[in-house]
Coordinates of C-alpha atoms in Angstrom, one line a residue:
Chain A
M1 CA 0.0 0.0 0.0
E2 CA 1.3 3.4 -0.9
V3 CA 2.2 5.6 2.1
P4 CA 1.4 9.3 1.6
E5 CA 4.0 11.8 2.5
I6 CA 3.4 14.7 4.8
M7 CA 5.6 17.7 5.6
G8 CA 6.6 17.0 9.2
Y9 CA 9.5 17.5 11.7
K10 CA 11.9 14.7 12.1
R11 CA 13.0 14.5 15.8
E12 CA 16.2 13.3 17.3
D13 CA 14.6 10.2 18.7
G14 CA 13.3 9.1 15.3
S15 CA 9.7 10.2 15.8
V16 CA 7.8 12.6 13.5
G17 CA 6.0 15.7 14.7
I18 CA 3.5 17.9 12.8
R19 CA 3.9 20.9 15.1
N20 CA 7.0 22.7 16.4
H21 CA 6.0 24.1 19.8
V22 CA 8.2 25.1 22.6
A23 CA 6.2 23.6 25.4
L24 CA 6.1 25.3 28.8
I25 CA 5.2 22.5 31.2
A26 CA 3.9 23.3 34.7
V27 CA 4.8 20.6 37.3
D28 CA 2.4 22.1 39.8
H29 CA 0.2 25.1 40.8
A30 CA 3.4 27.2 41.3
G31 CA 4.5 26.6 37.8
A32 CA 1.1 27.3 36.3
P33 CA 1.1 31.2 36.5
V34 CA 4.7 31.2 35.2
V35 CA 4.0 29.1 32.1
E36 CA 0.8 31.0 31.4
G37 CA 2.6 34.3 31.8
V38 CA 5.5 33.4 29.5
S39 CA 3.2 31.9 26.8
K40 CA 1.7 35.4 26.5
L41 CA 5.2 37.1 26.3
I42 CA 7.0 34.7 23.9
R43 CA 5.6 33.8 20.5
G44 CA 5.9 30.1 19.6
T45 CA 5.3 28.8 23.1
E46 CA 2.4 26.7 24.4
A47 CA 1.6 26.7 28.1
V48 CA 0.7 23.2 29.5
S49 CA -0.9 24.3 32.7
H50 CA -2.8 22.6 35.5
Q51 CA -3.2 22.8 39.3
Y52 CA -2.1 19.3 40.4
G53 CA 1.3 17.8 41.3
R54 CA 1.4 18.4 45.0
L55 CA 0.8 15.7 47.7
Q56 CA -0.1 13.1 45.2
F57 CA 1.3 9.6 45.9
G58 CA 1.7 6.1 44.4
K59 CA 0.2 5.3 41.0
D60 CA -1.7 8.6 40.8
L61 CA 1.6 10.6 41.2
E62 CA 3.3 8.3 38.7
L63 CA 0.5 8.9 36.1
T64 CA 0.7 12.7 36.6
F65 CA 4.5 12.5 36.0
E66 CA 4.1 10.2 33.0
T67 CA 1.6 12.6 31.6
L68 CA 3.9 15.6 32.0
I69 CA 7.0 13.7 30.7
G70 CA 5.2 12.2 27.8
T71 CA 3.7 15.6 26.8
G72 CA 7.2 17.1 26.8
A73 CA 8.6 14.2 24.9
N74 CA 5.8 14.3 22.3
P75 CA 7.1 14.8 18.7
N76 CA 5.0 18.0 18.2
V77 CA 7.2 19.6 20.8
A78 CA 10.6 20.9 19.6
A79 CA 11.9 21.9 23.0
A80 CA 10.5 22.1 26.6
I81 CA 10.8 24.2 29.7
V82 CA 9.6 22.5 32.9
V83 CA 8.5 24.9 35.7
G84 CA 7.7 23.8 39.2
I85 CA 7.8 24.9 42.8
E86 CA 11.1 23.3 43.8
P87 CA 14.1 22.1 41.9
N88 CA 14.0 18.3 42.7
W89 CA 10.8 17.1 40.9
T90 CA 11.1 19.8 38.3
G91 CA 14.6 18.6 37.5
K92 CA 13.6 15.0 37.4
I93 CA 10.8 15.6 34.9
A94 CA 13.0 17.8 32.7
E95 CA 15.8 15.1 32.8
E96 CA 13.4 12.3 31.9
I97 CA 12.0 14.3 28.9
E98 CA 15.5 14.9 27.7
K99 CA 16.5 11.3 28.2
R100 CA 13.5 10.0 26.2
S101 CA 13.3 12.5 23.4
K102 CA 16.9 13.9 23.2
K103 CA 15.4 17.4 22.7
P104 CA 16.6 20.6 24.4
V105 CA 14.9 20.9 27.9
R106 CA 15.3 23.5 30.6
A107 CA 14.1 23.5 34.2
V108 CA 13.0 26.5 36.3
H109 CA 11.8 26.5 39.9
V110 CA 10.0 29.2 41.8
I111 CA 11.1 28.9 45.5
R112 CA 13.7 31.5 46.6
K113 CA 13.0 33.5 43.4
G114 CA 9.4 34.3 43.3
T115 CA 6.9 34.1 40.4
I116 CA 8.1 37.2 38.6
E117 CA 11.8 36.2 38.6
A118 CA 10.8 32.7 37.5
I119 CA 8.8 34.3 34.6
E120 CA 11.9 36.3 33.6
E121 CA 14.1 33.2 33.7
T122 CA 11.6 31.0 31.8
A123 CA 11.1 33.8 29.2
K124 CA 14.8 34.1 28.5
H125 CA 15.1 30.3 28.0
A126 CA 11.9 30.4 25.8
R127 CA 13.3 33.2 23.6
Q128 CA 16.4 31.2 22.9
L129 CA 14.6 27.9 22.3
V130 CA 12.0 29.4 20.0
S131 CA 14.8 31.1 18.0
W132 CA 16.5 27.7 17.7
A133 CA 13.3 25.7 17.0
T134 CA 12.1 28.0 14.3
E135 CA 15.2 27.2 12.3
L136 CA 14.0 23.6 12.0
Q137 CA 12.3 22.9 8.7
R138 CA 9.5 20.7 7.7
E139 CA 10.6 17.9 5.5
P140 CA 8.9 15.0 3.7
C141 CA 8.0 12.2 6.2
K142 CA 5.9 9.1 6.0
L143 CA 2.4 9.3 7.4
S144 CA 3.0 5.9 8.9
D145 CA 5.6 7.3 11.2
L146 CA 3.0 9.2 13.1
I147 CA 0.9 7.9 16.0
V148 CA -2.8 8.7 15.4
G149 CA -5.4 8.7 18.1
T150 CA -9.2 8.6 18.1
K151 CA -12.2 9.2 20.3
C152 CA -15.9 10.3 20.0
G153 CA -17.7 12.7 22.3
A154 CA -21.2 14.3 22.5
S155 CA -22.3 11.4 20.3
D156 CA -25.7 11.1 18.8
T157 CA -27.4 8.9 16.1
T158 CA -25.3 10.5 13.4
S159 CA -22.0 9.4 15.1
G160 CA -22.9 5.7 14.6
I161 CA -24.1 6.3 11.0
A162 CA -21.4 8.6 9.7
A163 CA -18.5 10.1 11.7
N164 CA -17.5 6.9 13.6
P165 CA -17.5 4.5 10.6
V166 CA -15.6 7.1 8.6
I167 CA -12.9 7.2 11.3
G168 CA -12.9 3.4 11.1
V169 CA -12.2 3.6 7.4
V170 CA -9.3 6.1 7.9
G171 CA -7.9 4.1 10.9
G172 CA -8.0 0.9 8.8
K173 CA -6.0 2.7 6.1
I174 CA -3.4 3.9 8.6
V175 CA -3.0 0.5 10.1
D176 CA -2.7 -1.2 6.6
M177 CA 0.0 1.2 5.6
G178 CA 2.1 0.3 8.7
G179 CA 1.0 3.2 10.9
T180 CA 0.0 3.4 14.5
F181 CA -3.6 4.0 15.7
I182 CA -4.8 4.2 19.3
F183 CA -8.3 4.1 20.7
G184 CA -9.4 4.1 24.3
E185 CA -12.6 5.0 26.3
T186 CA -12.8 1.8 28.5
T187 CA -16.4 2.4 29.8
E188 CA -17.8 3.4 26.4
L189 CA -17.1 -0.1 25.2
A190 CA -19.6 -1.6 27.7
G191 CA -22.0 -3.8 25.8
G192 CA -19.5 -4.4 23.0
E193 CA -16.5 -5.4 25.1
H194 CA -16.9 -9.0 23.9
I195 CA -16.4 -7.8 20.3
I196 CA -13.2 -5.8 21.1
A197 CA -11.9 -8.7 23.3
E198 CA -12.1 -11.1 20.3
R199 CA -10.0 -8.8 18.1
F200 CA -6.9 -9.0 20.3
E201 CA -4.0 -10.6 18.5
T202 CA -2.9 -12.6 21.6
E203 CA -4.7 -14.4 24.4
E204 CA -2.7 -12.3 26.8
G205 CA -3.9 -9.1 25.3
K206 CA -7.5 -10.3 25.4
K207 CA -7.1 -11.3 29.1
K208 CA -5.6 -7.9 30.1
F209 CA -8.3 -6.0 28.2
L210 CA -11.1 -7.9 30.0
E211 CA -9.3 -7.3 33.4
V212 CA -9.1 -3.6 32.7
F213 CA -12.7 -3.5 31.6
N214 CA -14.1 -5.4 34.5
R215 CA -12.0 -3.4 37.0
Y216 CA -13.6 -0.2 35.6
I217 CA -17.1 -1.6 35.8
E218 CA -16.6 -2.9 39.4
F219 CA -15.1 0.4 40.5
A220 CA -18.1 2.3 39.1
K221 CA -20.4 -0.1 40.9
S222 CA -18.5 0.4 44.2
Q223 CA -19.2 4.1 43.8
G224 CA -22.9 3.4 43.3
A225 CA -22.9 3.9 39.5
D226 CA -24.4 1.2 37.4
I227 CA -22.7 1.8 34.0
L228 CA -24.4 -1.2 32.4
G229 CA -27.9 -0.7 33.8
S230 CA -28.0 3.0 32.9
Q231 CA -27.3 2.4 29.2
P232 CA -28.6 3.4 26.7
T233 CA -29.7 6.7 28.3
Q234 CA -33.2 8.2 27.8
E235 CA -31.7 10.6 25.3
N236 CA -30.1 7.7 23.4
I237 CA -33.5 5.9 23.3
A238 CA -35.3 9.0 22.1
G239 CA -32.6 9.1 19.3
G240 CA -33.4 5.5 18.3
L241 CA -30.8 3.5 20.1
T242 CA -32.4 0.5 21.8
T243 CA -29.8 -1.7 23.5
I244 CA -26.4 -1.3 25.2
E245 CA -24.9 -3.5 22.5
E246 CA -26.2 -1.3 19.8
K247 CA -24.8 1.9 21.5
A248 CA -21.4 0.3 22.0
L249 CA -21.3 -0.9 18.4
G250 CA -21.8 2.6 17.3
N251 CA -18.8 3.7 19.3
I252 CA -16.8 0.7 18.1
Q253 CA -17.3 1.7 14.4
K254 CA -14.4 4.1 14.8
V255 CA -12.1 1.2 15.7
P256 CA -10.8 -0.3 12.4
N257 CA -11.6 -4.0 12.1
R258 CA -8.0 -5.1 12.4
P259 CA -6.1 -7.2 15.0
I260 CA -5.4 -5.3 18.2
K261 CA -1.8 -5.5 19.2
G262 CA -2.3 -5.0 23.0
V263 CA -3.4 -2.9 25.9
L264 CA -1.5 0.3 26.8
D265 CA -1.5 1.7 30.3
P266 CA -2.7 5.3 30.5
A267 CA -0.1 7.6 28.8
E268 CA 2.0 4.6 27.7
K269 CA 3.8 5.0 24.4
P270 CA 2.9 2.1 22.1
P271 CA 6.0 -0.3 21.8
G272 CA 5.3 -1.0 18.1
K273 CA 3.1 -0.1 15.2
G274 CA -0.4 -1.2 14.5
L275 CA -3.7 -0.9 16.4
W276 CA -3.6 -0.4 20.2
F277 CA -6.2 0.0 23.0
M278 CA -5.3 2.4 25.8
D279 CA -7.1 2.2 29.2
T280 CA -8.5 5.7 29.4
S281 CA -11.6 7.4 30.8
S282 CA -14.2 8.5 28.3
S283 CA -13.8 12.2 29.2
A284 CA -12.6 13.9 26.0
Q285 CA -10.0 16.2 27.5
E286 CA -8.5 13.4 29.7
Q287 CA -8.4 10.9 26.8
V288 CA -6.8 13.4 24.4
T289 CA -4.2 14.4 27.1
L290 CA -3.3 10.7 27.7
L291 CA -2.9 10.1 24.0
A292 CA -0.7 13.2 23.6
A293 CA 1.4 11.9 26.5
A294 CA 1.8 8.5 24.6
G295 CA 3.2 10.4 21.7
A296 CA 0.2 10.8 19.4
S297 CA 0.7 13.7 17.0
V298 CA -2.7 13.9 15.4
H299 CA -6.2 12.9 16.7
L300 CA -9.4 12.1 14.9
F301 CA -12.4 13.0 17.0
S302 CA -16.0 12.3 16.1
T303 CA -18.9 14.3 17.5
G304 CA -22.6 14.4 16.9
Q305 CA -23.9 17.2 19.1
G306 CA -20.6 19.2 19.0
N307 CA -17.9 18.5 21.6
T308 CA -15.3 21.3 21.4
V309 CA -12.2 19.5 22.8
G310 CA -8.7 20.5 21.7
H311 CA -5.2 20.3 23.2
Q312 CA -2.2 22.6 23.3
I313 CA 0.2 20.3 21.4
L314 CA -2.0 17.6 19.9
P315 CA -4.1 18.8 17.0
V316 CA -7.6 17.3 17.3
I317 CA -9.6 17.0 14.0
K318 CA -13.3 17.3 14.7
I319 CA -15.6 15.2 12.4
T320 CA -19.4 15.4 12.4
G321 CA -22.2 13.6 10.6
N322 CA -24.8 16.0 12.0
P323 CA -25.8 18.7 9.5
I324 CA -27.0 21.0 12.2
T325 CA -23.8 20.8 14.2
A326 CA -21.8 21.3 11.0
T327 CA -23.6 24.5 10.3
K328 CA -24.2 25.9 13.8
M329 CA -20.8 25.0 15.2
S330 CA -18.7 25.5 12.1
D331 CA -15.9 27.2 14.2
N332 CA -15.5 23.9 16.1
I333 CA -15.9 21.4 13.2
D334 CA -13.1 20.5 10.8
V335 CA -14.8 17.9 8.5
D336 CA -18.5 17.7 7.7
V337 CA -19.6 14.2 6.6
S338 CA -23.3 14.9 7.1
R339 CA -24.0 14.0 3.4
I340 CA -23.5 10.4 4.6
T341 CA -26.4 10.9 7.1
K342 CA -28.5 12.2 4.2
G343 CA -27.7 9.2 2.1
E344 CA -25.8 11.3 -0.5
M345 CA -22.2 10.1 0.3
S346 CA -20.6 6.8 0.8
L347 CA -18.4 5.9 3.8
E348 CA -15.4 5.5 1.4
E349 CA -16.0 9.1 0.1
G350 CA -16.3 10.3 3.7
G351 CA -13.1 8.5 4.6
E352 CA -11.3 10.1 1.6
K353 CA -12.4 13.5 2.8
V354 CA -11.2 13.0 6.3
F355 CA -7.9 11.5 5.1
E356 CA -7.1 14.4 2.8
Y357 CA -7.9 16.9 5.6
M358 CA -5.7 15.0 8.0
L359 CA -2.8 15.1 5.5
K360 CA -3.2 18.9 5.3
V361 CA -3.3 19.2 9.2
C362 CA -0.1 17.0 9.3
S363 CA 1.6 19.4 7.0
G364 CA 0.7 22.5 9.0
K365 CA -2.9 23.4 8.5
L366 CA -4.4 24.4 11.9
T367 CA -7.5 22.6 13.2
A368 CA -10.6 24.3 14.3
A369 CA -9.7 23.6 18.0
E370 CA -6.2 25.1 17.5
I371 CA -7.5 28.2 15.9
V372 CA -10.1 29.0 18.6
R373 CA -7.5 27.9 21.3
H374 CA -9.2 24.9 22.9
D375 CA -6.3 24.2 25.1
N376 CA -7.8 21.4 27.2
F377 CA -4.8 19.7 28.7
A378 CA -6.3 17.7 31.6
I379 CA -4.6 15.3 34.0
T380 CA -6.3 12.0 34.8
R381 CA -6.4 11.6 38.6
L382 CA -6.7 8.1 39.9
Y383 CA -7.6 9.0 43.6
P384 CA -7.4 12.0 46.0
S385 CA -4.2 13.6 47.2
M386 CA -2.8 12.9 50.7
Chain B
M1 CA -40.2 10.1 -16.2
T2 CA -43.3 8.8 -14.4
S3 CA -41.3 6.1 -12.6
Y4 CA -38.6 8.6 -11.7
L5 CA -41.1 11.0 -10.2
R6 CA -42.6 8.1 -8.2
W7 CA -39.2 7.3 -6.9
C8 CA -38.6 10.9 -5.8
V9 CA -42.0 11.2 -4.1
L10 CA -42.3 7.9 -2.3
Q11 CA -38.9 6.4 -1.7
K12 CA -37.3 7.4 1.6
K13 CA -33.8 6.9 2.6
V14 CA -32.5 4.3 5.1
Y15 CA -29.0 3.3 6.0
L16 CA -27.9 -0.3 6.0
H17 CA -24.7 -0.7 8.0
N18 CA -24.0 -4.3 7.0
E19 CA -25.4 -6.8 4.5
K20 CA -26.0 -9.2 7.4
D21 CA -28.3 -6.8 9.1
N22 CA -32.1 -7.3 9.4
V23 CA -32.7 -3.7 10.4
A24 CA -31.8 -0.5 8.7
V25 CA -31.7 3.1 10.1
A26 CA -34.1 5.7 8.9
L27 CA -32.2 8.7 7.4
E28 CA -35.5 10.7 7.5
D29 CA -38.8 10.4 9.2
L30 CA -40.7 7.5 7.6
E31 CA -44.5 7.4 7.3
P32 CA -46.9 4.5 6.7
G33 CA -47.1 3.9 2.9
D34 CA -43.6 5.1 2.2
T35 CA -41.2 2.7 0.5
V36 CA -37.6 2.0 1.3
V37 CA -35.2 0.0 -0.8
V38 CA -32.2 -1.9 0.5
N39 CA -29.6 -3.8 -1.4
R40 CA -28.4 -6.9 0.5
N41 CA -26.0 -9.4 -1.0
G42 CA -26.8 -8.2 -4.5
V43 CA -30.5 -8.5 -4.0
K44 CA -32.6 -5.4 -4.1
K45 CA -35.6 -5.4 -1.8
E46 CA -38.5 -2.9 -1.6
I47 CA -40.1 -2.6 1.8
S48 CA -43.3 -0.9 2.5
V49 CA -43.2 1.1 5.7
K50 CA -45.9 -0.1 8.2
E51 CA -45.8 2.7 10.8
K52 CA -44.2 6.0 11.7
I53 CA -40.5 5.6 12.2
P54 CA -38.5 8.7 13.2
F55 CA -35.1 9.7 11.9
G56 CA -32.3 7.6 13.5
H57 CA -34.7 4.8 14.5
K58 CA -34.7 1.3 13.0
I59 CA -37.0 -0.5 10.5
A60 CA -37.4 -4.3 10.2
L61 CA -36.2 -5.4 6.7
E62 CA -37.9 -8.8 7.1
T63 CA -40.3 -10.5 9.5
I64 CA -38.5 -11.3 12.8
K65 CA -40.1 -14.0 14.9
K66 CA -40.3 -13.7 18.7
D67 CA -36.8 -14.6 20.2
G68 CA -35.3 -14.0 16.7
E69 CA -31.9 -12.3 16.6
V70 CA -31.6 -8.7 15.5
Y71 CA -28.5 -7.7 13.6
K72 CA -27.1 -4.2 13.1
Y73 CA -23.5 -3.3 12.1
G74 CA -23.2 -7.0 11.3
A75 CA -23.4 -7.8 15.0
L76 CA -26.1 -9.0 17.4
I77 CA -27.8 -6.1 19.1
G78 CA -30.6 -8.0 20.8
V79 CA -33.5 -10.4 20.4
A80 CA -37.2 -9.9 19.5
T81 CA -39.6 -9.9 22.5
K82 CA -42.5 -10.4 20.1
D83 CA -43.1 -11.1 16.4
I84 CA -42.0 -8.1 14.3
E85 CA -43.5 -7.5 10.9
E86 CA -41.4 -6.4 8.0
G87 CA -41.5 -2.6 7.6
S88 CA -42.3 -2.0 11.3
H89 CA -40.5 0.1 13.9
V90 CA -37.9 -1.9 15.9
H91 CA -37.2 -0.4 19.3
I92 CA -37.6 -1.0 23.1
H93 CA -41.2 -2.2 22.7
N94 CA -40.2 -5.2 20.6
I95 CA -36.5 -6.1 21.2
K96 CA -34.3 -6.4 24.2
S97 CA -30.6 -6.6 25.1
L98 CA -29.1 -10.0 25.3
K99 CA -26.3 -9.0 27.6
Y100 CA -27.9 -6.9 30.4
N101 CA -31.5 -6.5 31.3

């Protein structure tokens, strides 16, 4: 199969990026105002800001760190500056980004300096790094060297008819040409988990998937939420969905019908090419953030009613099969495949349309979410802080 | 010309996800007396709509007996809780989940 070329950035570690940001990464709440301030001062920077990182412990802390490190190491990032309250953790995160991606990384802490001095120090580093990064040129790269993610949000009947199956077509193409495609949303698979389980390449993968899935369902139950019993929702039923199997199958349409290589932990970089499942929540901003941390450089997002999600460094392409959403929310939508919903376009034609658009985005075209600045970096918390 | 006009006026659009399916999704509101056409495994079939079926809801492409399996996306989505006549609305009143209920 012919692999299309895109104009991307070849990184030191062999990965390919489609953006060239200098990422300003907050380790904690003390780093947040610094990175936000500097992103307004220095062109070419993106603030990755949040309010967590203090008094977390165990697996929850590990996941926060993995998310920050993976975001810095993402191929869409040319260089990173890590800003936190104290030098120890800040330095560790910076070192790990540098180790994994071999890109220029700086660390700045706030204690014994104050916020304004930290802003000055970060801005000076940022000025130098942007000057360096903007000398890097886009060059022909293979689409199959990218990691592509997918998810759906604010779904409706049109998602199952048009936008999700179209993503399935595009995802299949990417896998067939030797690329990498990741899906997640553990809970959204409920009702169709048996279908996904059967698609794993190995027994081990299938077993791990079912373990992850059952753990989620049991956890929800322990919190008094009956994920299975509450599906489909009244809204879904009004829209024509009858059973939980049917709803799950609509979601699953965006997963290409190809063997699944294995289960990735949240934020884990896929160890090889092909189709992968990542254990993620179904919250759009959390899922997109975890995929960015895993090294995804472009994301295909299907929406019916119009989810607006975006991410600072991971371009999210919004696809809708709902003609009203396409018209009323045109500033949030990238690709309109509503002609499928009207019976005027085939899935293959829709797939072609999304694929062509994705190639443009990979070569520099900004997505709707990038233009209107939907910077929705959101850390997945596993449990409360100490 | 007459036949073309007839097609325009009466034939409504439905979406067949998979040739294995015995239900299709209405792409517009269907009214009793409307006709829908589906192409399954190279065989074209004209189905006359028995009752109101809103956009996004399912229509039976053949008679489904009580306890019969209902397929959409080429996969099992439930079983019939009563006999379902060809051209009727398929929803919570006549099918149920096999996995959880």
